[in-house]
Amino acid sequence: MPEYNLLALFLAGLLGGGHCLGMCSGVVTAFSLQLPAGARWPYHFGFNAGRIAGYALIGALLGGLGSFSALLQLQSLKTILFVVAQLLLIALGFYLAGWANWLTRIERLGVPVWRHVQPLLRRALPIRHWPQTLWVGLLWGWLPCGLVYTASVTALASASPLKGMLAMLAFGLGTLPNLLLIGSMTQRLQRGFRHRQVRGLIGAAFVAWAVWQLLSLWR
């Protein structure tokens, strides 16, 4: 997977901060209310380290699953996965630009899985010791999220456990600033992303990148 693809996934996580705040601010608040007395930054770092590790694990598993198509020389399947990844990237671009909300509809696909994960998360709370944050963060990574699904399909299309892991790791690191700085600094950053021209430019860049990839495949 070229480095610029990893950069695109990192930017998808970073620039999708508005979606992250909407989806996860309630989760972060719930975690914060159950923390022991004392400094909270180590705990929030643990939550996010576990979450990103969970993304990397998902990416490795999906990349390994996709590698079967390479082993079996199923070029048509690899091509389909590549096209689906680019179509989801286009949907992400439209979402970031504020032109359409197709991405949020995709999140419904993960609800059945989340119903099985959520009880495990409840049993892991409240937090009493720092190591618990890693386990809670790992479970948090399974929260239905259209941005995560976009990156996941890219990991699947990579047809490699290592490349799939790197894809999800790049995406997860992109989401880190928004979720660590979920206070005033993040809100200031989000003010810039709320401008229609800025969102349109960001979304158009993602759409143009995906279309270029599809045209390259056609050529």
Short mmCIF file of C-alpha atoms in Angstrom, two decimals:
data_model
loop_
_atom_site.label_atom_id
_atom_site.label_comp_id
_atom_site.label_asym_id
_atom_site.label_seq_id
_atom_site.Cartn_x
_atom_site.Cartn_y
_atom_site.Cartn_z
CA MET A 1 0.00 0.00 0.00
CA PRO A 2 1.58 3.29 -1.06
CA GLU A 3 2.43 5.82 1.63
CA TYR A 4 -0.03 8.34 0.20
CA ASN A 5 -2.88 5.88 0.81
CA LEU A 6 -1.87 5.72 4.45
CA LEU A 7 -1.80 9.52 4.52
CA ALA A 8 -5.32 9.60 3.06
CA LEU A 9 -6.55 7.29 5.84
CA PHE A 10 -4.80 9.40 8.48
CA LEU A 11 -6.48 12.53 7.10
CA ALA A 12 -9.84 10.72 6.99
CA GLY A 13 -9.56 10.08 10.72
CA LEU A 14 -8.32 13.59 11.47
CA LEU A 15 -10.77 15.53 9.30
CA GLY A 16 -13.69 13.35 10.35
CA GLY A 17 -13.34 14.87 13.81
CA GLY A 18 -16.86 16.29 13.79
CA HIS A 19 -18.24 12.79 13.36
CA CYS A 20 -15.92 11.48 16.10
CA LEU A 21 -17.16 14.13 18.50
CA GLY A 22 -20.78 13.28 17.75
CA MET A 23 -20.26 9.53 18.07
CA CYS A 24 -17.76 9.32 20.91
CA SER A 25 -18.06 12.42 23.10
CA GLY A 26 -20.79 10.71 25.11
CA VAL A 27 -18.63 7.61 25.50
CA VAL A 28 -15.63 9.64 26.65
CA THR A 29 -17.83 11.53 29.13
CA ALA A 30 -19.23 8.28 30.51
CA PHE A 31 -15.71 6.92 30.96
CA SER A 32 -14.56 10.13 32.66
CA LEU A 33 -17.35 10.05 35.22
CA GLN A 34 -16.27 6.59 36.38
CA LEU A 35 -12.55 7.22 36.74
CA PRO A 36 -10.75 7.09 40.09
CA ALA A 37 -9.66 10.33 41.71
CA GLY A 38 -6.47 11.88 40.42
CA ALA A 39 -4.97 12.75 37.05
CA ARG A 40 -7.22 11.68 34.16
CA TRP A 41 -4.82 12.03 31.22
CA PRO A 42 -3.17 8.62 31.73
CA TYR A 43 -6.57 6.96 31.69
CA HIS A 44 -7.70 8.73 28.51
CA PHE A 45 -4.41 7.84 26.88
CA GLY A 46 -5.02 4.21 27.85
CA PHE A 47 -8.53 4.25 26.40
CA ASN A 48 -7.26 5.54 23.09
CA ALA A 49 -4.22 3.27 23.01
CA GLY A 50 -6.55 0.30 23.44
CA ARG A 51 -8.92 1.64 20.78
CA ILE A 52 -6.15 2.14 18.22
CA ALA A 53 -4.69 -1.28 19.04
CA GLY A 54 -8.16 -2.70 18.39
CA TYR A 55 -8.26 -0.98 15.00
CA ALA A 56 -4.82 -2.39 14.16
CA LEU A 57 -6.00 -5.88 15.13
CA ILE A 58 -9.12 -5.52 12.97
CA GLY A 59 -6.95 -4.33 10.08
CA ALA A 60 -4.59 -7.30 10.42
CA LEU A 61 -7.50 -9.75 10.50
CA LEU A 62 -9.20 -8.16 7.50
CA GLY A 63 -5.92 -7.94 5.59
CA GLY A 64 -5.33 -11.62 6.32
CA LEU A 65 -8.82 -12.44 5.11
CA GLY A 66 -8.21 -10.44 1.95
CA SER A 67 -4.93 -12.26 1.39
CA PHE A 68 -6.85 -15.45 0.64
CA SER A 69 -8.01 -13.84 -2.59
CA ALA A 70 -4.37 -13.26 -3.50
CA LEU A 71 -3.42 -16.84 -2.62
CA LEU A 72 -6.28 -18.17 -4.69
CA GLN A 73 -5.47 -15.74 -7.51
CA LEU A 74 -9.01 -14.38 -7.44
CA GLN A 75 -8.18 -11.17 -9.25
CA SER A 76 -11.85 -10.33 -9.77
CA LEU A 77 -12.48 -10.42 -5.99
CA LYS A 78 -9.49 -8.18 -5.32
CA THR A 79 -10.75 -5.76 -7.95
CA ILE A 80 -14.23 -5.70 -6.40
CA LEU A 81 -12.78 -4.98 -2.95
CA PHE A 82 -10.66 -2.18 -4.40
CA VAL A 83 -13.69 -0.62 -6.11
CA VAL A 84 -15.80 -0.88 -2.94
CA ALA A 85 -13.02 0.81 -0.95
CA GLN A 86 -12.93 3.72 -3.41
CA LEU A 87 -16.73 4.04 -3.42
CA LEU A 88 -16.71 4.25 0.37
CA LEU A 89 -13.99 6.88 0.12
CA ILE A 90 -16.27 8.86 -2.20
CA ALA A 91 -19.08 8.49 0.36
CA LEU A 92 -16.66 9.75 3.01
CA GLY A 93 -15.83 12.75 0.85
CA PHE A 94 -19.51 13.60 0.40
CA TYR A 95 -20.03 13.24 4.16
CA LEU A 96 -17.08 15.46 5.10
CA ALA A 97 -18.22 18.08 2.59
CA GLY A 98 -21.75 17.99 3.99
CA TRP A 99 -23.27 17.01 0.66
CA ALA A 100 -24.82 13.68 1.73
CA ASN A 101 -25.03 11.42 4.79
CA TRP A 102 -24.70 8.02 3.10
CA LEU A 103 -21.88 7.14 5.48
CA THR A 104 -24.10 7.29 8.56
CA ARG A 105 -26.47 4.72 7.02
CA ILE A 106 -23.60 2.26 6.67
CA GLU A 107 -23.13 2.37 10.45
CA ARG A 108 -26.33 0.36 10.92
CA LEU A 109 -24.50 -2.69 9.58
CA GLY A 110 -22.44 -2.90 12.75
CA VAL A 111 -25.33 -2.76 15.23
CA PRO A 112 -25.70 -6.58 15.56
CA VAL A 113 -22.01 -6.94 16.42
CA TRP A 114 -22.17 -4.05 18.90
CA ARG A 115 -25.05 -5.73 20.74
CA HIS A 116 -22.67 -8.57 21.65
CA VAL A 117 -19.76 -6.28 22.52
CA GLN A 118 -21.70 -3.80 24.64
CA PRO A 119 -22.37 -6.22 27.57
CA LEU A 120 -18.62 -6.92 27.78
CA LEU A 121 -17.98 -3.19 27.96
CA ARG A 122 -20.51 -2.73 30.75
CA ARG A 123 -18.90 -5.48 32.81
CA ALA A 124 -15.50 -3.78 32.40
CA LEU A 125 -16.78 -0.60 34.06
CA PRO A 126 -16.19 1.22 36.35
CA ILE A 127 -12.45 1.69 35.90
CA ARG A 128 -10.45 0.84 39.03
CA HIS A 129 -6.96 0.32 37.61
CA TRP A 130 -5.13 1.78 34.59
CA PRO A 131 -4.69 -1.59 32.76
CA GLN A 132 -8.48 -1.80 32.50
CA THR A 133 -8.43 1.19 30.16
CA LEU A 134 -6.67 -0.85 27.47
CA TRP A 135 -9.38 -3.52 27.52
CA VAL A 136 -12.17 -0.94 27.57
CA GLY A 137 -10.53 0.92 24.66
CA LEU A 138 -10.22 -2.31 22.70
CA LEU A 139 -13.98 -2.91 23.07
CA TRP A 140 -14.71 0.74 22.29
CA GLY A 141 -13.08 0.24 18.89
CA TRP A 142 -16.05 -1.94 17.86
CA LEU A 143 -18.53 0.92 18.16
CA PRO A 144 -20.45 1.16 14.83
CA CYS A 145 -18.81 3.95 12.84
CA GLY A 146 -18.94 4.71 9.14
CA LEU A 147 -15.43 6.17 9.19
CA VAL A 148 -14.06 2.93 10.67
CA TYR A 149 -15.89 0.87 8.06
CA THR A 150 -14.37 2.93 5.26
CA ALA A 151 -10.87 2.27 6.58
CA SER A 152 -11.75 -1.40 7.20
CA VAL A 153 -12.65 -2.04 3.58
CA THR A 154 -9.34 -0.50 2.56
CA ALA A 155 -7.59 -2.90 4.96
CA LEU A 156 -9.51 -5.81 3.44
CA ALA A 157 -8.60 -4.71 -0.08
CA SER A 158 -4.92 -4.53 0.86
CA ALA A 159 -4.83 -8.37 0.91
CA SER A 160 -2.04 -8.32 3.49
CA PRO A 161 -2.16 -8.58 7.31
CA LEU A 162 0.70 -6.08 7.65
CA LYS A 163 -0.75 -3.58 5.18
CA GLY A 164 -4.20 -3.97 6.70
CA MET A 165 -2.79 -3.31 10.16
CA LEU A 166 -0.91 -0.23 8.91
CA ALA A 167 -4.04 1.08 7.19
CA MET A 168 -6.13 0.90 10.36
CA LEU A 169 -3.23 2.19 12.47
CA ALA A 170 -2.91 5.26 10.23
CA PHE A 171 -6.64 5.87 10.48
CA GLY A 172 -6.64 5.40 14.26
CA LEU A 173 -3.77 7.82 14.77
CA GLY A 174 -5.70 10.38 12.72
CA THR A 175 -8.63 10.15 15.14
CA LEU A 176 -6.39 10.50 18.20
CA PRO A 177 -6.11 14.33 18.43
CA ASN A 178 -9.87 14.85 18.31
CA LEU A 179 -10.61 12.26 20.98
CA LEU A 180 -7.73 13.18 23.30
CA LEU A 181 -8.43 16.91 23.04
CA ILE A 182 -12.19 16.63 23.23
CA GLY A 183 -12.33 19.88 25.19
CA SER A 184 -11.83 23.47 24.14
CA MET A 185 -8.91 22.95 21.77
CA THR A 186 -10.82 20.43 19.66
CA GLN A 187 -13.81 22.75 19.56
CA ARG A 188 -11.59 25.52 18.19
CA LEU A 189 -10.24 23.21 15.52
CA GLN A 190 -13.74 22.15 14.58
CA ARG A 191 -14.82 25.74 13.99
CA GLY A 192 -12.54 25.83 10.97
CA PHE A 193 -13.93 22.56 9.63
CA ARG A 194 -17.49 23.84 9.95
CA HIS A 195 -16.98 26.44 7.23
CA ARG A 196 -18.76 25.29 4.09
CA GLN A 197 -15.84 26.18 1.83
CA VAL A 198 -13.33 24.29 3.97
CA ARG A 199 -15.53 21.20 4.25
CA GLY A 200 -16.26 21.31 0.53
CA LEU A 201 -12.57 21.50 -0.32
CA ILE A 202 -11.71 18.59 1.99
CA GLY A 203 -14.58 16.45 0.73
CA ALA A 204 -13.81 17.22 -2.91
CA ALA A 205 -10.18 16.19 -2.35
CA PHE A 206 -11.26 12.76 -1.06
CA VAL A 207 -13.73 12.31 -3.93
CA ALA A 208 -11.12 13.34 -6.51
CA TRP A 209 -8.57 10.92 -5.04
CA ALA A 210 -11.03 7.99 -5.16
CA VAL A 211 -12.11 8.83 -8.72
CA TRP A 212 -8.47 9.02 -9.81
CA GLN A 213 -7.87 5.59 -8.28
CA LEU A 214 -10.85 4.16 -10.15
CA LEU A 215 -9.70 5.72 -13.42
CA SER A 216 -6.24 4.24 -12.86
CA LEU A 217 -7.84 0.82 -12.45
CA TRP A 218 -9.85 1.29 -15.66
CA ARG A 219 -6.73 2.27 -17.59
#
